[in-house]
Amino acid sequence: MKNYITHHPWKIIEEGYRPEYNRISESIFSLGNGKFGQRGNFEEYFSGDSLQGNYLGGVYYPDKTRVGWWKNGYPEYFAKVLNAPDWTGIRIKIDGQELDPHKLKLIDFRRELDMQNGHFSKIYKAEFPDGKQIKIHSTRMLSIVNDELGAIKYSITPLNFSAPTEILLPINGDIKNEDANYDEHFWDEIEKSASARAPYLITETRKTHFRACYAMHYSLEVDGTPQSLTQFDSIEETKYIAHRLNVKLDEKKTTTIYKYAAVVTSRDHKNSDLKTVASEVLAYAKSKGFCTILDEQKAAWKEKWNHGDIAIEGDTAAQQGIRYNIFQLNQTYTGQDERLNIGPKGFTGEKYGGSTYWDTEAYLLPFYLSTSEPDVARNLLIYRFKHLQKAIENAEKLGFTNGAALYPMVTMNGEECHNEWEITFEEIHRNGAIAYAIFSYIRYTGDKRYLADYGLEVLIGISRFWAQRVNYSEDKQKYVMLGVTGPNEYENNVNNNWYTLKMAQWTMQYTMEAINYVKQTIPEEWQRIVTKSNFVESDEISNWKRICENLYFPYDQKREVFLQQDGFLDKELKPVSNIPAEETPINKHWSWDRILRSCYIKQADVLQGLYFFEDQYEKETIKRNYDFYEPMTVHESSLSACIHSIMAAKLGDEKRSYEFYLSASRLDLDDYNSDSDEGLHVTSMGGTWMSIVQGFGGMRIKNNMLSFNPFMPEKWKSFSFKINFRGHLLNIVIDKDNVNIHNDADEPLKVLLFDKTQTIEANDKITVDMNCQNK
Ligand code: BGC
């Protein structure tokens, strides 16, 4: 764990340059606008350890699969989030000496991410070996107003000298992925011109043929006075263009460079239009100027915070942690493009490839549902609807028939690209999360029409898969599910994973309910779906019913707990406290074989099921299972803490709930797992939000109403969260004495607070004493 980020409610601040943490800081200071993003790399030439990273949403490369032993059914490729051309470079040579922050003495170095306003800045003084000192101040943003525009303001002030200076402004497309399987370059150059009015570079990905056009415009000022730029050299090299300006820096005078980049791709425009669109983006930048673009950025972020802020009084570290998570979630996904999804690392690193895991449905959907307009979350669902055909083909490759759909574990375009058999073929519970997301979306928004328009076809495909994935055991006289991996990836190829069985049964039941609903309310839509999916109602429904009624669930009669899988009780059952501290995390210290044979659990498994379906179980049942499994859980996935935090809150263990929350909330800022250098844990950020809203706020949907059962973490004075529920913007403020709910809408709203119905009038609030709770 590191502790070098200064605590501040709205800013992420690093004081002092620590080369050994540079990659971590690059991750932490990442920027994104939903369409493209980048790590917080230096604009300057930088010779220290760095992971250069620029990423374009939805632009990927199918890197040839690399495995030890090929298994039939493996996907041919692993989709990589591509490292894309870098437009941010601003290279300075003073009197022939390169400004390389890694090589120079840096004074008062500070990096700062302004989360409230959406920009990243860097300020420092550098001293050259000959004693020359300069001051640098840069501010960078990726516009969320015009999401094809990036802008940098870069100021240089010589403190004790005047000297001829070279300023190089490149767009560099000669980049590689660190994680390339065969060390290949993934981009080809298509066209470039450094001498055009707006210098540009167009590159194209190999195999997938995505084109990206980067064009730049820049201007210069000295002490606020614009300079005319008639003298520059145009440089063109392979996959690279640049302008070189030769200027004279005068002592104590500030020279400011404004560099704007248009970043446009063939995902959004025709190849033939790319240059024109890029010029339009730059014309927009020129007409507005940096200050206006920055003001627009601030206003747009203000709007986002108005809808989704969480404020914590009395604990700045916690406040910074949660705002950072919300900020990064909003940078990663804006919901404007239903073809995009949320990669576990967002735009902050290469690890995990692909853009979509079950993480989206299980851990991220709740955040977007509650803090954005409903179409944002809806687009996450439609993404899967659009991949239904691919999911059916994916299942066919594995031998399933009749429109059974198996959604991929990892994907970019709907095709599976994960290639470890125990996950690709066996971690099929992901299918259940996709069905559950449809249910959650409708429960939250009330938008039942979604079933007829999109959801039901997906549910039918998934239910068909489950019905074929089980088999009847003559021995048990029950349906069983063999050879699976549950969410706990520290067990592979197990029989009858309770969680997966539960998801399968629930999906089939929910699909039958959904069919009834659509059939009765919009019969013509039902007929369309029947024809489209060749649904044979009499056979399929009776088959699903039979399976649901006769599905086997492993259970321990003695302890009265659901068993994670068959044979779980044969293991040596010892709590995590038995593992010597120096052997944790076990995934770094133990052989895989030892891990698989142990009882230790990577992340919520049975408990994930009890979290999803808590309404179906008595509190005592949930507690028994929690008390049995949690002590054996090593929480070695960043997805683990949030579920446990919410469950602990539900069970009244406020202290544990808070502890779990803490480990997740500053996971990246404090580099808890020593892996933030590889990129941020975006999924865990959604989980942290859930810990506060569902854990401490106790928010649920019950009887078609919002319901709250909050508690106050001891360390805090108060906390509040904003949510959007069916057109009502609510601010829920909780302190030691009261719960206040403000209804910022022109309609009244009924909510459940401590299980009692309360009406909050339009544009009004209610206040309820914390002690009124029915504990
Ligand atoms: C977790 C999976 C998750 C993946 C990507 C793994 O470590 O076990 O549940 O989908 O990371 O976040």
mmCIF file with all atom_site columns, N, CA and C in Angstrom, residues 371-394:
data_model
loop_
_atom_site.group_PDB
_atom_site.id
_atom_site.type_symbol
_atom_site.label_atom_id
_atom_site.label_alt_id
_atom_site.label_comp_id
_atom_site.label_asym_id
_atom_site.label_entity_id
_atom_site.label_seq_id
_atom_site.pdbx_PDB_ins_code
_atom_site.Cartn_x
_atom_site.Cartn_y
_atom_site.Cartn_z
_atom_site.occupancy
_atom_site.B_iso_or_equiv
_atom_site.pdbx_formal_charge
_atom_site.auth_seq_id
_atom_site.auth_comp_id
_atom_site.auth_asym_id
_atom_site.auth_atom_id
_atom_site.pdbx_PDB_model_num
ATOM 1  N N  . THR A 1 371 ? -27.429 7.231   -11.520 1.00 0.00 ? 371 THR A N  1
ATOM 2  C CA . THR A 1 371 ? -26.830 8.568   -11.600 1.00 0.00 ? 371 THR A CA 1
ATOM 3  C C  . THR A 1 371 ? -26.963 9.196   -12.983 1.00 0.00 ? 371 THR A C  1
ATOM 4  N N  . SER A 1 372 ? -27.524 8.455   -13.939 1.00 0.00 ? 372 SER A N  1
ATOM 5  C CA . SER A 1 372 ? -27.633 9.012   -15.295 1.00 0.00 ? 372 SER A CA 1
ATOM 6  C C  . SER A 1 372 ? -29.075 8.918   -15.756 1.00 0.00 ? 372 SER A C  1
ATOM 7  N N  . GLU A 1 373 ? -29.313 9.465   -16.933 1.00 0.00 ? 373 GLU A N  1
ATOM 8  C CA . GLU A 1 373 ? -30.628 9.302   -17.550 1.00 0.00 ? 373 GLU A CA 1
ATOM 9  C C  . GLU A 1 373 ? -30.814 7.816   -17.870 1.00 0.00 ? 373 GLU A C  1
ATOM 10 N N  . PRO A 1 374 ? -32.070 7.316   -17.868 1.00 0.00 ? 374 PRO A N  1
ATOM 11 C CA . PRO A 1 374 ? -32.278 5.874   -18.059 1.00 0.00 ? 374 PRO A CA 1
ATOM 12 C C  . PRO A 1 374 ? -31.688 5.319   -19.358 1.00 0.00 ? 374 PRO A C  1
ATOM 13 N N  . ASP A 1 375 ? -31.557 6.139   -20.407 1.00 0.00 ? 375 ASP A N  1
ATOM 14 C CA . ASP A 1 375 ? -31.041 5.568   -21.656 1.00 0.00 ? 375 ASP A CA 1
ATOM 15 C C  . ASP A 1 375 ? -29.564 5.206   -21.561 1.00 0.00 ? 375 ASP A C  1
ATOM 16 N N  . VAL A 1 376 ? -28.856 5.731   -20.571 1.00 0.00 ? 376 VAL A N  1
ATOM 17 C CA . VAL A 1 376 ? -27.446 5.373   -20.416 1.00 0.00 ? 376 VAL A CA 1
ATOM 18 C C  . VAL A 1 376 ? -27.331 3.900   -20.013 1.00 0.00 ? 376 VAL A C  1
ATOM 19 N N  . ALA A 1 377 ? -28.076 3.527   -18.976 1.00 0.00 ? 377 ALA A N  1
ATOM 20 C CA . ALA A 1 377 ? -28.054 2.122   -18.545 1.00 0.00 ? 377 ALA A CA 1
ATOM 21 C C  . ALA A 1 377 ? -28.692 1.245   -19.625 1.00 0.00 ? 377 ALA A C  1
ATOM 22 N N  . ARG A 1 378 ? -29.716 1.754   -20.246 1.00 0.00 ? 378 ARG A N  1
ATOM 23 C CA . ARG A 1 378 ? -30.401 0.995   -21.294 1.00 0.00 ? 378 ARG A CA 1
ATOM 24 C C  . ARG A 1 378 ? -29.428 0.646   -22.425 1.00 0.00 ? 378 ARG A C  1
ATOM 25 N N  . ASN A 1 379 ? -28.534 1.594   -22.747 1.00 0.00 ? 379 ASN A N  1
ATOM 26 C CA . ASN A 1 379 ? -27.558 1.313   -23.799 1.00 0.00 ? 379 ASN A CA 1
ATOM 27 C C  . ASN A 1 379 ? -26.612 0.178   -23.425 1.00 0.00 ? 379 ASN A C  1
ATOM 28 N N  . LEU A 1 380 ? -26.330 0.056   -22.131 1.00 0.00 ? 380 LEU A N  1
ATOM 29 C CA . LEU A 1 380 ? -25.484 -1.070  -21.722 1.00 0.00 ? 380 LEU A CA 1
ATOM 30 C C  . LEU A 1 380 ? -26.199 -2.389  -21.997 1.00 0.00 ? 380 LEU A C  1
ATOM 31 N N  . LEU A 1 381 ? -27.521 -2.385  -21.819 1.00 0.00 ? 381 LEU A N  1
ATOM 32 C CA . LEU A 1 381 ? -28.301 -3.594  -22.080 1.00 0.00 ? 381 LEU A CA 1
ATOM 33 C C  . LEU A 1 381 ? -28.420 -3.861  -23.578 1.00 0.00 ? 381 LEU A C  1
ATOM 34 N N  . ILE A 1 382 ? -28.639 -2.779  -24.320 1.00 0.00 ? 382 ILE A N  1
ATOM 35 C CA . ILE A 1 382 ? -28.823 -2.945  -25.773 1.00 0.00 ? 382 ILE A CA 1
ATOM 36 C C  . ILE A 1 382 ? -27.546 -3.489  -26.422 1.00 0.00 ? 382 ILE A C  1
ATOM 37 N N  . TYR A 1 383 ? -26.424 -3.115  -25.834 1.00 0.00 ? 383 TYR A N  1
ATOM 38 C CA . TYR A 1 383 ? -25.139 -3.656  -26.301 1.00 0.00 ? 383 TYR A CA 1
ATOM 39 C C  . TYR A 1 383 ? -25.216 -5.185  -26.355 1.00 0.00 ? 383 TYR A C  1
ATOM 40 N N  . ARG A 1 384 ? -25.757 -5.790  -25.301 1.00 0.00 ? 384 ARG A N  1
ATOM 41 C CA . ARG A 1 384 ? -25.856 -7.258  -25.273 1.00 0.00 ? 384 ARG A CA 1
ATOM 42 C C  . ARG A 1 384 ? -26.938 -7.753  -26.231 1.00 0.00 ? 384 ARG A C  1
ATOM 43 N N  . PHE A 1 385 ? -28.019 -6.980  -26.344 1.00 0.00 ? 385 PHE A N  1
ATOM 44 C CA . PHE A 1 385 ? -29.070 -7.385  -27.284 1.00 0.00 ? 385 PHE A CA 1
ATOM 45 C C  . PHE A 1 385 ? -28.472 -7.489  -28.686 1.00 0.00 ? 385 PHE A C  1
ATOM 46 N N  . LYS A 1 386 ? -27.645 -6.519  -29.018 1.00 0.00 ? 386 LYS A N  1
ATOM 47 C CA . LYS A 1 386 ? -27.052 -6.510  -30.363 1.00 0.00 ? 386 LYS A CA 1
ATOM 48 C C  . LYS A 1 386 ? -26.069 -7.662  -30.566 1.00 0.00 ? 386 LYS A C  1
ATOM 49 N N  . HIS A 1 387 ? -25.591 -8.214  -29.469 1.00 0.00 ? 387 HIS A N  1
ATOM 50 C CA . HIS A 1 387 ? -24.646 -9.326  -29.582 1.00 0.00 ? 387 HIS A CA 1
ATOM 51 C C  . HIS A 1 387 ? -25.333 -10.687 -29.461 1.00 0.00 ? 387 HIS A C  1
ATOM 52 N N  . LEU A 1 388 ? -26.660 -10.678 -29.437 1.00 0.00 ? 388 LEU A N  1
ATOM 53 C CA . LEU A 1 388 ? -27.363 -11.954 -29.221 1.00 0.00 ? 388 LEU A CA 1
ATOM 54 C C  . LEU A 1 388 ? -26.986 -12.988 -30.283 1.00 0.00 ? 388 LEU A C  1
ATOM 55 N N  . GLN A 1 389 ? -26.979 -12.578 -31.541 1.00 0.00 ? 389 GLN A N  1
ATOM 56 C CA . GLN A 1 389 ? -26.680 -13.536 -32.599 1.00 0.00 ? 389 GLN A CA 1
ATOM 57 C C  . GLN A 1 389 ? -25.284 -14.137 -32.402 1.00 0.00 ? 389 GLN A C  1
ATOM 58 N N  . LYS A 1 390 ? -24.351 -13.290 -32.002 1.00 0.00 ? 390 LYS A N  1
ATOM 59 C CA . LYS A 1 390 ? -22.978 -13.790 -31.767 1.00 0.00 ? 390 LYS A CA 1
ATOM 60 C C  . LYS A 1 390 ? -22.965 -14.759 -30.577 1.00 0.00 ? 390 LYS A C  1
ATOM 61 N N  . ALA A 1 391 ? -23.799 -14.460 -29.577 1.00 0.00 ? 391 ALA A N  1
ATOM 62 C CA . ALA A 1 391 ? -23.849 -15.348 -28.408 1.00 0.00 ? 391 ALA A CA 1
ATOM 63 C C  . ALA A 1 391 ? -24.431 -16.698 -28.814 1.00 0.00 ? 391 ALA A C  1
ATOM 64 N N  . ILE A 1 392 ? -25.368 -16.676 -29.754 1.00 0.00 ? 392 ILE A N  1
ATOM 65 C CA . ILE A 1 392 ? -25.947 -17.939 -30.245 1.00 0.00 ? 392 ILE A CA 1
ATOM 66 C C  . ILE A 1 392 ? -24.879 -18.709 -31.025 1.00 0.00 ? 392 ILE A C  1
ATOM 67 N N  . GLU A 1 393 ? -24.120 -17.980 -31.848 1.00 0.00 ? 393 GLU A N  1
ATOM 68 C CA . GLU A 1 393 ? -23.042 -18.650 -32.608 1.00 0.00 ? 393 GLU A CA 1
ATOM 69 C C  . GLU A 1 393 ? -21.972 -19.193 -31.658 1.00 0.00 ? 393 GLU A C  1
ATOM 70 N N  . ASN A 1 394 ? -21.696 -18.432 -30.622 1.00 0.00 ? 394 ASN A N  1
ATOM 71 C CA . ASN A 1 394 ? -20.703 -18.861 -29.634 1.00 0.00 ? 394 ASN A CA 1
ATOM 72 C C  . ASN A 1 394 ? -21.144 -20.185 -28.995 1.00 0.00 ? 394 ASN A C  1
#
